[in-house]
Amino acid sequence: MVALRHDYRVLIADDDRGFRETLEEILTPHFQTLTVECAEQAIEVVEHDPIDLVLFDMHMHLLTGLEALGIVKQLRSELPCILITADLTDLLRAQAMEAQAHAVLKKPIARRELLIQVGSALWTLHHDPRLAEWLAC
């Protein structure tokens, strides 16, 4: 498998510590990961750190993942974001796509599906041939 570990930074924003740690465990062998427990922290990280992708849980305190996605897109329109929810509806999917989410994933998420969507989102930003090779593995 192609080594990408040090090339891409993925920010995970989820108020559920267990789920946040699960996502981190899946992604860390392949990418640098940062984790935060709320949308406000995620927005602050995006403002100050070089991030390549944000994963937002839909239901967090104060701001929802969808609201945070909208703010992040105002700050960095090119930054891909993936929304994660246990309550996926057609309306939420439409709202997320209108807000320019790269994807909306339903919990529980299959490991392979998560990796494919993360790789695909990173490809949209970087067009790195190694990502295409990594996705093909």
PDB file of C-alpha atoms in Angstrom:
ATOM      1  CA  MET A   1       0.000   0.000   0.000  1.00  0.00           C
ATOM      2  CA  VAL A   2       1.164   3.541  -0.810  1.00  0.00           C
ATOM      3  CA  ALA A   3       2.511   5.490   2.184  1.00  0.00           C
ATOM      4  CA  LEU A   4       0.502   8.675   2.753  1.00  0.00           C
ATOM      5  CA  ARG A   5       0.737   8.975   6.534  1.00  0.00           C
ATOM      6  CA  HIS A   6       2.627  12.260   6.715  1.00  0.00           C
ATOM      7  CA  ASP A   7       1.101  13.968   3.690  1.00  0.00           C
ATOM      8  CA  TYR A   8      -2.507  14.618   4.713  1.00  0.00           C
ATOM      9  CA  ARG A   9      -4.147  15.989   7.864  1.00  0.00           C
ATOM     10  CA  VAL A  10      -7.672  14.864   8.702  1.00  0.00           C
ATOM     11  CA  LEU A  11      -9.645  16.663  11.418  1.00  0.00           C
ATOM     12  CA  ILE A  12     -12.277  14.622  13.266  1.00  0.00           C
ATOM     13  CA  ALA A  13     -15.005  16.591  15.087  1.00  0.00           C
ATOM     14  CA  ASP A  14     -17.341  14.487  17.215  1.00  0.00           C
ATOM     15  CA  ASP A  15     -18.605  14.966  20.765  1.00  0.00           C
ATOM     16  CA  ASP A  16     -18.798  11.197  21.316  1.00  0.00           C
ATOM     17  CA  ARG A  17     -15.345  10.260  22.607  1.00  0.00           C
ATOM     18  CA  GLY A  18     -15.708   6.568  21.745  1.00  0.00           C
ATOM     19  CA  PHE A  19     -16.742   7.210  18.154  1.00  0.00           C
ATOM     20  CA  ARG A  20     -14.055   9.884  17.768  1.00  0.00           C
ATOM     21  CA  GLU A  21     -11.438   7.388  18.939  1.00  0.00           C
ATOM     22  CA  THR A  22     -12.792   4.731  16.562  1.00  0.00           C
ATOM     23  CA  LEU A  23     -12.475   7.084  13.590  1.00  0.00           C
ATOM     24  CA  GLU A  24      -8.989   8.051  14.719  1.00  0.00           C
ATOM     25  CA  GLU A  25      -7.993   4.387  15.037  1.00  0.00           C
ATOM     26  CA  ILE A  26      -9.184   3.666  11.487  1.00  0.00           C
ATOM     27  CA  LEU A  27      -7.573   6.727   9.908  1.00  0.00           C
ATOM     28  CA  THR A  28      -4.285   7.124  11.821  1.00  0.00           C
ATOM     29  CA  PRO A  29      -2.435   4.304  10.023  1.00  0.00           C
ATOM     30  CA  HIS A  30      -3.016   6.189   6.759  1.00  0.00           C
ATOM     31  CA  PHE A  31      -3.178   9.910   7.622  1.00  0.00           C
ATOM     32  CA  GLN A  32      -2.274  12.399  10.305  1.00  0.00           C
ATOM     33  CA  THR A  33      -5.348  12.894  12.470  1.00  0.00           C
ATOM     34  CA  LEU A  34      -6.425  15.620  14.833  1.00  0.00           C
ATOM     35  CA  THR A  35      -9.499  15.288  17.018  1.00  0.00           C
ATOM     36  CA  VAL A  36     -11.798  17.820  18.655  1.00  0.00           C
ATOM     37  CA  GLU A  37     -15.012  17.364  20.590  1.00  0.00           C
ATOM     38  CA  CYS A  38     -17.090  20.228  19.219  1.00  0.00           C
ATOM     39  CA  ALA A  39     -17.759  22.188  16.061  1.00  0.00           C
ATOM     40  CA  GLU A  40     -16.386  25.416  17.523  1.00  0.00           C
ATOM     41  CA  GLN A  41     -12.994  23.787  18.150  1.00  0.00           C
ATOM     42  CA  ALA A  42     -13.014  22.385  14.613  1.00  0.00           C
ATOM     43  CA  ILE A  43     -13.626  25.837  13.142  1.00  0.00           C
ATOM     44  CA  GLU A  44     -10.759  27.247  15.201  1.00  0.00           C
ATOM     45  CA  VAL A  45      -8.417  24.501  13.974  1.00  0.00           C
ATOM     46  CA  VAL A  46      -9.419  25.129  10.354  1.00  0.00           C
ATOM     47  CA  GLU A  47      -8.692  28.836  10.819  1.00  0.00           C
ATOM     48  CA  HIS A  48      -5.189  28.261  12.209  1.00  0.00           C
ATOM     49  CA  ASP A  49      -3.851  24.886  11.020  1.00  0.00           C
ATOM     50  CA  PRO A  50      -3.246  23.314   7.613  1.00  0.00           C
ATOM     51  CA  ILE A  51      -6.057  20.762   7.380  1.00  0.00           C
ATOM     52  CA  ASP A  52      -6.869  18.688   4.284  1.00  0.00           C
ATOM     53  CA  LEU A  53     -10.253  17.250   5.301  1.00  0.00           C
ATOM     54  CA  VAL A  54     -12.817  17.618   8.090  1.00  0.00           C
ATOM     55  CA  LEU A  55     -15.143  14.889   9.336  1.00  0.00           C
ATOM     56  CA  PHE A  56     -18.118  16.371  11.216  1.00  0.00           C
ATOM     57  CA  ASP A  57     -20.609  14.506  13.361  1.00  0.00           C
ATOM     58  CA  MET A  58     -24.062  15.935  12.691  1.00  0.00           C
ATOM     59  CA  HIS A  59     -25.232  16.206  16.306  1.00  0.00           C
ATOM     60  CA  MET A  60     -22.855  18.163  18.513  1.00  0.00           C
ATOM     61  CA  HIS A  61     -23.348  20.797  21.200  1.00  0.00           C
ATOM     62  CA  LEU A  62     -24.176  24.386  20.173  1.00  0.00           C
ATOM     63  CA  LEU A  63     -23.487  24.025  16.427  1.00  0.00           C
ATOM     64  CA  THR A  64     -24.527  21.052  14.338  1.00  0.00           C
ATOM     65  CA  GLY A  65     -22.105  19.462  11.917  1.00  0.00           C
ATOM     66  CA  LEU A  66     -24.115  20.968   9.065  1.00  0.00           C
ATOM     67  CA  GLU A  67     -23.861  24.472  10.536  1.00  0.00           C
ATOM     68  CA  ALA A  68     -20.120  24.017  11.127  1.00  0.00           C
ATOM     69  CA  LEU A  69     -19.677  22.765   7.568  1.00  0.00           C
ATOM     70  CA  GLY A  70     -21.274  25.985   6.295  1.00  0.00           C
ATOM     71  CA  ILE A  71     -18.880  28.114   8.346  1.00  0.00           C
ATOM     72  CA  VAL A  72     -15.852  26.091   7.239  1.00  0.00           C
ATOM     73  CA  LYS A  73     -16.869  26.486   3.601  1.00  0.00           C
ATOM     74  CA  GLN A  74     -17.008  30.276   4.110  1.00  0.00           C
ATOM     75  CA  LEU A  75     -13.468  30.172   5.509  1.00  0.00           C
ATOM     76  CA  ARG A  76     -12.011  27.683   3.027  1.00  0.00           C
ATOM     77  CA  SER A  77     -14.384  26.868   0.193  1.00  0.00           C
ATOM     78  CA  GLU A  78     -12.013  24.281  -1.294  1.00  0.00           C
ATOM     79  CA  LEU A  79     -11.706  22.230   1.917  1.00  0.00           C
ATOM     80  CA  PRO A  80     -13.576  18.926   1.617  1.00  0.00           C
ATOM     81  CA  CYS A  81     -15.882  18.026   4.493  1.00  0.00           C
ATOM     82  CA  ILE A  82     -17.704  14.798   5.258  1.00  0.00           C
ATOM     83  CA  LEU A  83     -20.798  14.766   7.450  1.00  0.00           C
ATOM     84  CA  ILE A  84     -21.478  11.722   9.646  1.00  0.00           C
ATOM     85  CA  THR A  85     -24.860  10.940  11.208  1.00  0.00           C
ATOM     86  CA  ALA A  86     -26.936   8.146  12.659  1.00  0.00           C
ATOM     87  CA  ASP A  87     -30.097   9.915  11.461  1.00  0.00           C
ATOM     88  CA  LEU A  88     -29.627  10.113   7.707  1.00  0.00           C
ATOM     89  CA  THR A  89     -32.692  11.354   5.852  1.00  0.00           C
ATOM     90  CA  ASP A  90     -33.195  12.471   2.281  1.00  0.00           C
ATOM     91  CA  LEU A  91     -33.666  16.028   3.556  1.00  0.00           C
ATOM     92  CA  LEU A  92     -30.384  15.989   5.483  1.00  0.00           C
ATOM     93  CA  ARG A  93     -28.541  14.510   2.504  1.00  0.00           C
ATOM     94  CA  ALA A  94     -29.950  17.280   0.270  1.00  0.00           C
ATOM     95  CA  GLN A  95     -29.027  19.975   2.807  1.00  0.00           C
ATOM     96  CA  ALA A  96     -25.504  18.582   3.128  1.00  0.00           C
ATOM     97  CA  MET A  97     -25.003  18.472  -0.626  1.00  0.00           C
ATOM     98  CA  GLU A  98     -26.341  22.026  -0.937  1.00  0.00           C
ATOM     99  CA  ALA A  99     -23.790  23.055   1.731  1.00  0.00           C
ATOM    100  CA  GLN A 100     -21.110  21.390  -0.433  1.00  0.00           C
ATOM    101  CA  ALA A 101     -20.378  18.358   1.724  1.00  0.00           C
ATOM    102  CA  HIS A 102     -18.202  15.862  -0.098  1.00  0.00           C
ATOM    103  CA  ALA A 103     -20.280  13.013   1.343  1.00  0.00           C
ATOM    104  CA  VAL A 104     -22.749  12.120   4.063  1.00  0.00           C
ATOM    105  CA  LEU A 105     -22.062   8.843   5.841  1.00  0.00           C
ATOM    106  CA  LYS A 106     -24.502   6.918   8.023  1.00  0.00           C
ATOM    107  CA  LYS A 107     -23.418   5.442  11.345  1.00  0.00           C
ATOM    108  CA  PRO A 108     -22.346   2.770  11.802  1.00  0.00           C
ATOM    109  CA  ILE A 109     -19.762   3.281   9.073  1.00  0.00           C
ATOM    110  CA  ALA A 110     -18.002   0.386   7.402  1.00  0.00           C
ATOM    111  CA  ARG A 111     -14.237   0.799   7.667  1.00  0.00           C
ATOM    112  CA  ARG A 112     -13.705   0.412   3.914  1.00  0.00           C
ATOM    113  CA  GLU A 113     -16.449   2.927   3.056  1.00  0.00           C
ATOM    114  CA  LEU A 114     -14.883   5.479   5.402  1.00  0.00           C
ATOM    115  CA  LEU A 115     -11.444   5.019   3.858  1.00  0.00           C
ATOM    116  CA  ILE A 116     -12.827   5.262   0.316  1.00  0.00           C
ATOM    117  CA  GLN A 117     -14.726   8.466   1.074  1.00  0.00           C
ATOM    118  CA  VAL A 118     -11.746  10.030   2.871  1.00  0.00           C
ATOM    119  CA  GLY A 119      -9.418   9.128  -0.006  1.00  0.00           C
ATOM    120  CA  SER A 120     -11.904  10.437  -2.545  1.00  0.00           C
ATOM    121  CA  ALA A 121     -12.325  13.714  -0.646  1.00  0.00           C
ATOM    122  CA  LEU A 122      -8.564  14.194  -0.442  1.00  0.00           C
ATOM    123  CA  TRP A 123      -8.292  13.475  -4.171  1.00  0.00           C
ATOM    124  CA  THR A 124     -10.735  16.318  -4.928  1.00  0.00           C
ATOM    125  CA  LEU A 125      -8.404  18.750  -3.150  1.00  0.00           C
ATOM    126  CA  HIS A 126      -4.960  17.464  -4.146  1.00  0.00           C
ATOM    127  CA  HIS A 127      -5.252  15.277  -7.285  1.00  0.00           C
ATOM    128  CA  ASP A 128      -2.292  13.290  -5.986  1.00  0.00           C
ATOM    129  CA  PRO A 129      -1.723  10.167  -8.152  1.00  0.00           C
ATOM    130  CA  ARG A 130      -0.673   8.303  -5.009  1.00  0.00           C
ATOM    131  CA  LEU A 131      -4.215   8.759  -3.670  1.00  0.00           C
ATOM    132  CA  ALA A 132      -5.622   7.054  -6.762  1.00  0.00           C
ATOM    133  CA  GLU A 133      -3.160   4.212  -6.252  1.00  0.00           C
ATOM    134  CA  TRP A 134      -4.031   4.052  -2.543  1.00  0.00           C
ATOM    135  CA  LEU A 135      -7.764   3.936  -3.320  1.00  0.00           C
ATOM    136  CA  ALA A 136      -7.199   1.097  -5.775  1.00  0.00           C
ATOM    137  CA  CYS A 137      -5.628  -1.122  -3.071  1.00  0.00           C
TER     138      CYS A 137
END
